[in-house]
CSV table of C-alpha atoms in Angstrom, one decimal:
chain,number,residue,atom,x,y,z
A,1,UNK,CA,40.3,-65.2,29.8
A,2,UNK,CA,41.1,-64.0,26.3
A,3,UNK,CA,43.7,-61.2,26.7
A,4,UNK,CA,43.0,-59.9,23.2
A,5,UNK,CA,39.3,-59.3,24.0
A,6,UNK,CA,40.0,-57.6,27.3
A,7,UNK,CA,42.7,-55.4,25.7
A,8,UNK,CA,40.2,-54.5,23.0
A,9,UNK,CA,37.6,-53.5,25.6
A,10,UNK,CA,40.1,-51.3,27.4
A,11,UNK,CA,41.3,-49.6,24.2
A,12,UNK,CA,37.6,-49.1,23.2
A,13,UNK,CA,36.8,-47.3,26.5
A,14,UNK,CA,40.0,-45.2,26.4
A,15,UNK,CA,39.2,-44.1,22.8
A,16,UNK,CA,35.6,-43.2,23.7
A,17,UNK,CA,36.8,-41.2,26.7
A,18,UNK,CA,39.4,-39.4,24.4
A,19,UNK,CA,36.9,-38.6,21.7
A,20,UNK,CA,34.5,-36.7,24.1
A,21,UNK,CA,31.9,-39.3,25.1
A,22,UNK,CA,30.1,-38.8,28.4
A,23,UNK,CA,30.7,-41.3,31.2
A,24,UNK,CA,27.2,-42.7,31.0
A,25,UNK,CA,27.7,-43.5,27.3
A,26,UNK,CA,31.1,-45.1,27.9
A,27,UNK,CA,29.6,-47.3,30.6
A,28,UNK,CA,26.6,-48.3,28.6
A,29,UNK,CA,28.5,-49.0,25.4
A,30,UNK,CA,31.2,-50.9,27.2
A,31,UNK,CA,28.8,-53.2,29.0
A,32,UNK,CA,26.9,-53.8,25.8
A,33,UNK,CA,30.1,-54.6,23.9
A,34,UNK,CA,31.4,-56.9,26.7
A,35,UNK,CA,28.2,-58.8,26.8
A,36,UNK,CA,28.4,-59.3,23.0
A,37,UNK,CA,31.9,-60.6,23.4
A,38,UNK,CA,30.8,-63.1,26.1
A,39,UNK,CA,32.4,-61.4,29.1
A,40,UNK,CA,31.4,-58.9,31.8
A,41,UNK,CA,33.2,-55.7,32.4
A,42,UNK,CA,33.2,-53.2,35.2
A,43,UNK,CA,34.7,-49.8,34.3
A,44,UNK,CA,36.2,-47.1,36.5
A,45,UNK,CA,36.5,-43.8,34.7
A,46,UNK,CA,38.9,-41.2,35.8
A,47,UNK,CA,39.6,-37.9,34.2
A,48,UNK,CA,42.6,-39.1,32.2
A,49,UNK,CA,42.4,-42.9,32.6
A,50,UNK,CA,40.1,-45.9,32.4
A,51,UNK,CA,40.4,-49.0,34.5
A,52,UNK,CA,38.6,-52.2,33.5
A,53,UNK,CA,37.9,-55.4,35.4
A,54,UNK,CA,36.9,-58.0,32.8
A,55,UNK,CA,35.6,-61.4,33.9
A,56,UNK,CA,34.6,-64.5,32.0
A,57,UNK,CA,32.1,-67.1,33.2
A,58,UNK,CA,34.9,-69.5,34.5
A,59,UNK,CA,35.9,-67.3,37.4
A,60,UNK,CA,38.9,-65.7,35.8
A,61,UNK,CA,39.2,-62.0,35.7
A,62,UNK,CA,41.8,-59.4,34.5
A,63,UNK,CA,42.3,-55.8,35.4
A,64,UNK,CA,43.6,-53.4,32.8
A,65,UNK,CA,44.3,-49.7,32.9
A,66,UNK,CA,44.6,-47.4,29.9
A,67,UNK,CA,45.4,-43.7,29.5
A,68,UNK,CA,42.8,-41.6,27.7
A,69,UNK,CA,43.4,-41.7,23.9
A,70,UNK,CA,44.8,-38.3,22.7
A,71,UNK,CA,43.0,-37.2,19.6
A,72,UNK,CA,40.7,-34.5,20.6
A,73,UNK,CA,36.9,-34.3,20.4
A,74,UNK,CA,35.6,-36.5,17.5
A,75,UNK,CA,31.9,-37.1,17.3
A,76,UNK,CA,32.3,-39.2,14.2
A,77,UNK,CA,34.4,-41.7,16.1
A,78,UNK,CA,31.9,-41.5,19.0
A,79,UNK,CA,29.0,-42.4,16.7
A,80,UNK,CA,30.9,-45.2,14.9
A,81,UNK,CA,32.1,-46.8,18.1
A,82,UNK,CA,28.5,-46.7,19.5
A,83,UNK,CA,27.2,-48.4,16.4
A,84,UNK,CA,30.0,-51.0,16.7
A,85,UNK,CA,28.9,-51.9,20.2
A,86,UNK,CA,25.3,-52.5,19.0
A,87,UNK,CA,26.6,-54.5,16.0
A,88,UNK,CA,28.4,-56.9,18.4
A,89,UNK,CA,25.5,-57.0,20.9
A,90,UNK,CA,23.0,-57.8,18.2
A,91,UNK,CA,25.3,-60.6,16.9
A,92,UNK,CA,26.1,-59.0,13.5
A,93,UNK,CA,29.9,-59.0,14.3
A,94,UNK,CA,32.1,-61.5,16.1
A,95,UNK,CA,34.7,-60.3,18.7
A,96,UNK,CA,37.5,-60.7,16.1
A,97,UNK,CA,35.6,-58.8,13.4
A,98,UNK,CA,34.8,-56.1,16.0
A,99,UNK,CA,38.5,-55.7,16.8
A,100,UNK,CA,39.3,-55.3,13.1
A,101,UNK,CA,36.5,-52.7,12.7
A,102,UNK,CA,37.7,-50.9,15.8
A,103,UNK,CA,41.2,-50.6,14.4
A,104,UNK,CA,39.9,-49.3,11.1
A,105,UNK,CA,37.8,-46.6,12.9
A,106,UNK,CA,40.7,-45.4,15.0
A,107,UNK,CA,43.2,-45.4,12.1
A,108,UNK,CA,40.7,-43.3,10.0
A,109,UNK,CA,40.0,-40.9,13.0
A,110,UNK,CA,42.4,-38.1,12.1
A,111,UNK,CA,41.7,-38.0,8.4
A,112,UNK,CA,39.5,-35.0,8.1
A,113,UNK,CA,40.3,-32.1,5.9
A,114,UNK,CA,42.0,-29.3,7.9
A,115,UNK,CA,41.3,-26.7,5.3
A,116,UNK,CA,37.6,-27.5,5.1
A,117,UNK,CA,37.5,-27.3,8.9
A,118,UNK,CA,39.3,-24.0,8.9
A,119,UNK,CA,37.0,-22.4,6.3
A,120,UNK,CA,33.8,-23.7,7.9
A,121,UNK,CA,34.9,-22.6,11.4
A,122,UNK,CA,35.7,-19.1,10.0
A,123,UNK,CA,32.3,-18.9,8.3
A,124,UNK,CA,30.6,-20.1,11.5
A,125,UNK,CA,32.3,-17.4,13.6
A,126,UNK,CA,31.3,-14.8,11.0
A,127,UNK,CA,27.7,-15.9,11.4
A,128,UNK,CA,28.2,-15.7,15.2
A,129,UNK,CA,29.2,-12.0,14.8
A,130,UNK,CA,26.0,-11.3,12.8
A,131,UNK,CA,24.0,-13.0,15.6
A,132,UNK,CA,25.5,-10.6,18.1
A,133,UNK,CA,24.5,-7.6,15.9
A,134,UNK,CA,27.8,-7.1,14.1
A,135,UNK,CA,27.8,-5.1,10.8
A,136,UNK,CA,29.4,-6.3,7.5
A,137,UNK,CA,32.7,-4.7,8.3
A,138,UNK,CA,32.9,-6.5,11.7
A,139,UNK,CA,31.8,-9.8,10.0
A,140,UNK,CA,34.7,-9.4,7.5
A,141,UNK,CA,37.2,-8.7,10.4
A,142,UNK,CA,35.9,-11.7,12.4
A,143,UNK,CA,36.3,-13.9,9.3
A,144,UNK,CA,39.9,-12.9,8.8
A,145,UNK,CA,40.7,-13.1,12.6
A,146,UNK,CA,39.2,-16.6,12.9
A,147,UNK,CA,41.0,-17.7,9.7
A,148,UNK,CA,44.4,-16.7,11.1
A,149,UNK,CA,43.7,-17.7,14.7
A,150,UNK,CA,42.3,-21.1,13.9
A,151,UNK,CA,45.2,-21.8,11.5
A,152,UNK,CA,47.7,-21.0,14.2
A,153,UNK,CA,45.9,-23.3,16.6
A,154,UNK,CA,45.8,-26.1,14.0
A,155,UNK,CA,49.5,-25.7,13.2
A,156,UNK,CA,50.6,-25.5,16.8
A,157,UNK,CA,48.7,-28.6,17.8
A,158,UNK,CA,49.9,-30.5,14.7
A,159,UNK,CA,53.5,-29.7,15.8
A,160,UNK,CA,52.9,-31.1,19.2
A,161,UNK,CA,52.8,-27.7,21.1
A,162,UNK,CA,50.8,-27.6,24.4
A,163,UNK,CA,47.1,-27.1,23.7
A,164,UNK,CA,46.9,-24.3,26.3
A,165,UNK,CA,49.7,-22.4,24.6
A,166,UNK,CA,47.9,-22.9,21.2
A,167,UNK,CA,44.7,-21.4,22.7
A,168,UNK,CA,46.5,-18.5,24.1
A,169,UNK,CA,48.4,-17.7,20.8
A,170,UNK,CA,45.2,-18.2,18.7
A,171,UNK,CA,43.1,-15.9,20.9
A,172,UNK,CA,45.9,-13.3,21.0
A,173,UNK,CA,46.2,-13.1,17.2
A,174,UNK,CA,42.4,-13.3,16.6
A,175,UNK,CA,41.7,-10.4,19.1
A,176,UNK,CA,44.6,-8.3,17.7
A,177,UNK,CA,43.4,-8.7,14.1
A,178,UNK,CA,39.7,-8.0,14.9
A,179,UNK,CA,40.8,-4.9,16.9
A,180,UNK,CA,41.5,-3.3,13.5
A,181,UNK,CA,37.9,-2.1,13.6
A,182,UNK,CA,38.7,0.0,16.7
A,183,UNK,CA,42.2,1.1,15.5
A,184,UNK,CA,41.2,2.1,11.9
A,185,UNK,CA,37.6,3.0,12.7
A,186,UNK,CA,36.1,0.4,10.4
A,187,UNK,CA,32.3,-0.2,10.7
A,188,UNK,CA,30.0,0.8,13.5
A,189,UNK,CA,30.4,-2.3,15.8
A,190,UNK,CA,34.1,-2.8,16.5
A,191,UNK,CA,33.4,-4.0,20.0
A,192,UNK,CA,31.3,-6.9,18.7
A,193,UNK,CA,34.1,-7.8,16.3
A,194,UNK,CA,36.7,-8.1,19.1
A,195,UNK,CA,34.2,-10.0,21.4
A,196,UNK,CA,33.2,-12.5,18.8
A,197,UNK,CA,36.6,-13.1,17.3
A,198,UNK,CA,37.7,-15.6,20.0
A,199,UNK,CA,34.4,-17.5,20.5
A,200,UNK,CA,35.5,-20.4,18.2
A,201,UNK,CA,37.9,-21.3,21.0
A,202,UNK,CA,35.2,-21.7,23.7
A,203,UNK,CA,35.5,-25.4,25.0
A,204,UNK,CA,31.8,-26.0,24.9
A,205,UNK,CA,31.9,-29.8,24.7
A,206,UNK,CA,33.9,-30.3,28.0
A,207,UNK,CA,31.5,-27.9,29.8
A,208,UNK,CA,28.4,-29.8,28.6
A,209,UNK,CA,30.0,-33.2,29.3
A,210,UNK,CA,30.9,-32.0,32.8
A,211,UNK,CA,27.3,-31.3,33.6
A,212,UNK,CA,26.2,-34.6,32.1
A,213,UNK,CA,28.7,-36.5,34.3
A,214,UNK,CA,27.6,-34.5,37.3
A,215,UNK,CA,23.9,-35.5,36.7
A,216,UNK,CA,25.1,-39.1,36.4
A,217,UNK,CA,27.1,-38.8,39.6
A,218,UNK,CA,30.5,-39.2,38.0
A,219,UNK,CA,31.8,-36.4,40.2
A,220,UNK,CA,35.5,-36.8,39.6
A,221,UNK,CA,35.2,-36.9,35.9
A,222,UNK,CA,32.8,-33.9,36.0
A,223,UNK,CA,35.3,-31.9,38.0
A,224,UNK,CA,38.2,-33.0,35.8
A,225,UNK,CA,36.3,-31.9,32.6
A,226,UNK,CA,35.1,-28.7,34.2
A,227,UNK,CA,38.7,-27.8,35.3
A,228,UNK,CA,40.0,-28.6,31.8
A,229,UNK,CA,37.4,-26.3,30.3
A,230,UNK,CA,38.1,-23.5,32.8
A,231,UNK,CA,41.9,-23.7,32.1
A,232,UNK,CA,41.3,-23.4,28.4
A,233,UNK,CA,38.8,-20.5,28.9
A,234,UNK,CA,41.5,-18.8,31.1
A,235,UNK,CA,44.1,-19.2,28.4
A,236,UNK,CA,41.8,-17.8,25.7
A,237,UNK,CA,40.9,-14.9,28.1
A,238,UNK,CA,44.6,-14.2,28.7
A,239,UNK,CA,45.2,-14.1,25.0
A,240,UNK,CA,42.3,-11.7,24.5
A,241,UNK,CA,43.4,-9.5,27.4
A,242,UNK,CA,47.0,-9.4,26.0
A,243,UNK,CA,45.6,-8.3,22.6
A,244,UNK,CA,43.3,-5.7,24.1
A,245,UNK,CA,46.0,-4.4,26.4
A,246,UNK,CA,48.5,-4.1,23.5
A,247,UNK,CA,45.9,-2.1,21.4
A,248,UNK,CA,44.6,-0.1,24.4
A,249,UNK,CA,41.0,-1.4,24.3
A,250,UNK,CA,40.3,-1.7,28.0
A,251,UNK,CA,38.6,1.7,28.5
A,252,UNK,CA,34.9,1.2,29.3
B,1,UNK,CA,3.4,-10.9,15.2
B,2,UNK,CA,4.8,-8.2,12.9
B,3,UNK,CA,6.5,-8.7,9.6
B,4,UNK,CA,9.8,-7.3,11.1
B,5,UNK,CA,9.6,-9.8,14.0
B,6,UNK,CA,9.1,-12.8,11.6
B,7,UNK,CA,12.0,-11.6,9.4
B,8,UNK,CA,14.2,-11.2,12.5
B,9,UNK,CA,13.3,-14.7,13.7
B,10,UNK,CA,14.1,-16.2,10.3
B,11,UNK,CA,17.4,-14.4,9.9
B,12,UNK,CA,18.4,-15.2,13.4
B,13,UNK,CA,17.6,-18.9,12.8
B,14,UNK,CA,19.5,-19.0,9.5
B,15,UNK,CA,22.7,-17.5,11.0
B,16,UNK,CA,22.4,-19.8,14.0
B,17,UNK,CA,22.2,-22.8,11.6
B,18,UNK,CA,25.3,-21.6,9.7
B,19,UNK,CA,27.2,-21.1,12.9
B,20,UNK,CA,26.1,-24.6,14.2
B,21,UNK,CA,27.1,-26.4,11.0
B,22,UNK,CA,30.5,-24.6,10.9
B,23,UNK,CA,31.3,-25.3,14.5
B,24,UNK,CA,30.2,-28.9,14.2
B,25,UNK,CA,33.2,-29.5,11.9
B,26,UNK,CA,35.5,-28.5,14.8
B,27,UNK,CA,34.2,-31.5,16.8
B,28,UNK,CA,34.3,-33.7,13.7
B,29,UNK,CA,30.5,-34.3,13.4
B,30,UNK,CA,29.5,-36.7,10.7
B,31,UNK,CA,28.4,-34.8,7.6
B,32,UNK,CA,25.0,-36.6,7.5
B,33,UNK,CA,24.2,-34.9,10.8
B,34,UNK,CA,24.9,-31.3,9.5
B,35,UNK,CA,21.3,-30.7,8.3
B,36,UNK,CA,19.9,-31.7,11.6
B,37,UNK,CA,22.4,-29.7,13.6
B,38,UNK,CA,21.5,-26.7,11.6
B,39,UNK,CA,17.7,-27.2,12.1
B,40,UNK,CA,18.1,-27.8,15.8
B,41,UNK,CA,20.3,-24.7,16.2
B,42,UNK,CA,17.9,-22.6,14.2
B,43,UNK,CA,14.9,-23.7,16.2
B,44,UNK,CA,16.7,-23.2,19.5
B,45,UNK,CA,18.1,-19.8,18.7
B,46,UNK,CA,14.8,-18.6,17.2
B,47,UNK,CA,12.9,-19.8,20.2
B,48,UNK,CA,15.2,-17.9,22.6
B,49,UNK,CA,14.9,-14.8,20.4
B,50,UNK,CA,11.1,-15.1,20.5
B,51,UNK,CA,11.1,-15.6,24.3
B,52,UNK,CA,13.4,-12.6,24.8
B,53,UNK,CA,11.6,-10.2,22.5
B,54,UNK,CA,8.1,-11.5,22.7
B,55,UNK,CA,7.6,-12.3,26.4
B,56,UNK,CA,10.3,-10.2,28.1
B,57,UNK,CA,11.7,-13.3,29.9
B,58,UNK,CA,15.1,-12.9,31.5
B,59,UNK,CA,18.0,-14.1,29.3
B,60,UNK,CA,19.0,-16.9,31.8
B,61,UNK,CA,15.5,-18.4,31.8
B,62,UNK,CA,15.1,-17.9,28.0
B,63,UNK,CA,18.4,-19.7,27.4
B,64,UNK,CA,17.5,-22.6,29.7
B,65,UNK,CA,14.1,-23.1,28.0
B,66,UNK,CA,15.7,-22.8,24.5
B,67,UNK,CA,18.4,-25.3,25.5
B,68,UNK,CA,15.8,-27.8,26.7
B,69,UNK,CA,14.1,-27.5,23.3
B,70,UNK,CA,17.5,-28.1,21.6
B,71,UNK,CA,18.1,-31.1,23.8
B,72,UNK,CA,14.6,-32.5,23.0
B,73,UNK,CA,15.1,-32.0,19.3
B,74,UNK,CA,18.6,-33.6,19.4
B,75,UNK,CA,17.1,-36.7,21.1
B,76,UNK,CA,14.3,-36.9,18.5
B,77,UNK,CA,16.7,-36.5,15.6
B,78,UNK,CA,19.4,-38.9,16.9
B,79,UNK,CA,17.8,-42.2,15.8
B,80,UNK,CA,17.1,-40.7,12.3
B,81,UNK,CA,20.8,-40.0,11.7
B,82,UNK,CA,22.0,-43.1,13.8
B,83,UNK,CA,24.2,-40.9,15.9
B,84,UNK,CA,24.3,-40.2,19.7
B,85,UNK,CA,22.1,-37.2,20.7
B,86,UNK,CA,25.2,-35.2,21.8
B,87,UNK,CA,26.3,-35.1,18.1
B,88,UNK,CA,23.4,-32.7,17.3
B,89,UNK,CA,23.2,-31.2,20.7
B,90,UNK,CA,26.6,-29.6,21.2
B,91,UNK,CA,27.0,-27.7,17.9
B,92,UNK,CA,23.3,-26.5,18.2
B,93,UNK,CA,24.0,-25.0,21.6
B,94,UNK,CA,27.1,-23.1,20.6
B,95,UNK,CA,25.3,-20.2,18.9
B,96,UNK,CA,23.6,-19.4,22.2
B,97,UNK,CA,26.9,-18.9,24.1
B,98,UNK,CA,26.8,-15.5,25.7
B,99,UNK,CA,29.9,-14.2,23.9
B,100,UNK,CA,29.4,-10.5,24.5
B,101,UNK,CA,28.8,-11.0,28.2
B,102,UNK,CA,32.1,-13.0,28.4
B,103,UNK,CA,33.9,-10.2,26.5
B,104,UNK,CA,32.5,-7.5,28.7
B,105,UNK,CA,33.6,-9.5,31.8
B,106,UNK,CA,37.2,-9.6,30.5
B,107,UNK,CA,37.1,-6.0,29.5
B,108,UNK,CA,35.7,-5.0,33.0
B,109,UNK,CA,38.5,-7.1,34.7
B,110,UNK,CA,41.1,-5.2,32.8
B,111,UNK,CA,39.5,-1.9,33.6
B,112,UNK,CA,39.4,-2.8,37.3
B,113,UNK,CA,43.1,-3.5,37.2
B,114,UNK,CA,43.8,-0.2,35.4
B,115,UNK,CA,41.5,1.9,37.5
B,116,UNK,CA,43.0,5.0,39.1
B,117,UNK,CA,40.5,5.7,42.0
B,118,UNK,CA,38.0,4.0,44.2
B,119,UNK,CA,34.8,5.1,42.5
B,120,UNK,CA,36.1,4.0,39.1
B,121,UNK,CA,37.2,0.7,40.5
B,122,UNK,CA,33.7,0.1,42.1
B,123,UNK,CA,32.0,0.9,38.8
B,124,UNK,CA,34.3,-1.5,36.9
B,125,UNK,CA,33.9,-4.2,39.6
B,126,UNK,CA,30.1,-3.8,39.3
B,127,UNK,CA,30.3,-4.4,35.6
B,128,UNK,CA,32.7,-7.3,36.1
B,129,UNK,CA,30.3,-9.0,38.6
B,130,UNK,CA,27.1,-8.2,36.5
B,131,UNK,CA,28.5,-9.5,33.2
B,132,UNK,CA,30.4,-12.4,34.9
B,133,UNK,CA,27.3,-13.7,36.8
B,134,UNK,CA,25.0,-13.3,33.8
B,135,UNK,CA,27.4,-15.1,31.6
B,136,UNK,CA,28.0,-17.9,34.1
B,137,UNK,CA,24.3,-18.5,34.8
B,138,UNK,CA,23.4,-18.4,31.1
B,139,UNK,CA,26.0,-21.2,30.5
B,140,UNK,CA,24.9,-23.1,33.5
B,141,UNK,CA,21.2,-22.9,32.5
B,142,UNK,CA,22.0,-23.9,29.0
B,143,UNK,CA,24.1,-27.0,29.8
B,144,UNK,CA,21.6,-28.2,32.5
B,145,UNK,CA,18.6,-27.5,30.2
B,146,UNK,CA,20.2,-29.3,27.3
B,147,UNK,CA,21.1,-32.4,29.3
B,148,UNK,CA,17.7,-32.9,31.0
B,149,UNK,CA,16.0,-34.4,27.8
B,150,UNK,CA,18.9,-36.8,27.3
B,151,UNK,CA,18.4,-38.2,30.8
B,152,UNK,CA,14.6,-38.2,30.7
B,153,UNK,CA,14.5,-40.0,27.4
B,154,UNK,CA,17.4,-42.4,28.1
B,155,UNK,CA,15.9,-45.2,26.1
B,156,UNK,CA,15.9,-43.2,22.9
B,157,UNK,CA,19.2,-41.3,23.7
B,158,UNK,CA,21.3,-44.4,24.2
B,159,UNK,CA,19.7,-46.7,21.6
B,160,UNK,CA,19.9,-44.2,18.7
B,161,UNK,CA,22.9,-45.8,17.1
B,162,UNK,CA,21.4,-49.3,17.0
């Protein structure tokens, strides 16, 4: 049993879990990759860990457990790791070359432009405001609120603060800034501005992954992802409530 | 179909596409998938708009049907961009999130807590339940509807990156 290969398979599964892949994808990719490396792998996926049982043809096997890789949702890594598994399975890469490629993918994972992400997320939330019927004044407020809130979230996560606290703070500041429409009577749709200002924080990927895992009968993972998403939604709601309460926006 | 309706459909689709492309950067979607994310979101959101305004379908049913269309398009586009179907699917679904229902749920919750008498509380509680249920069932319908095509067309969905 080659320990290097089995460690690689465990790291591969932990990285896929961390970057937001569904359980069915992790299983399929891992089995394909293991077959390409000349071993068989059984994977047990838990909400925050993966455990692999890797066997070679000679009757030797090894059990390895890895915590989920912490890097946040990353579809680029998800796509590149899926392609890597096919490259190995189709014989285009050896196991050693695959390990090198894997290390290159994981080391490049965090290198996206934070400023581009900030700007595009703000523009997206502004478009969201328009979809809900917001007028230009509300759109402008939502843009400013998202810009500030998203930057706070980025800075807090970069400094290692708890992600739930980051969601709470970002939603509080976004809601408070967008409430300027109510306070200073800007535009005709101030309610839409406040309601839209925190939507960039909705954890859509965990919700959708939870249902995918549920359909594929990975009930523990489904429950784990759903609970994670509910906790984040509760945090953003608490921030929104605090902002609304501070500015007296709770009268129906 | 009137000129106003067509114009509304197009603008709705365009803003949904902008929202999807912007939100796709949050989940680090590869840039080669942006165009397809935008197209998928525009088609899904415009379909929901047409179903709501053209057929009078309930928003939960309309969102579920539109999410299934989004899921189907994501599965079809996935092999073209050599990415898993989820890469297009998730950002394209986000513009359909019932944000205003969620906001009104939170607002009604706060009004419930701040209410002074029973009749006011009952009214606020009704708003809380109505908006909360509608929001929850829209999201549930969307995520189930979007996942169905991925599981029906497993062969395409899980071989897209080959």
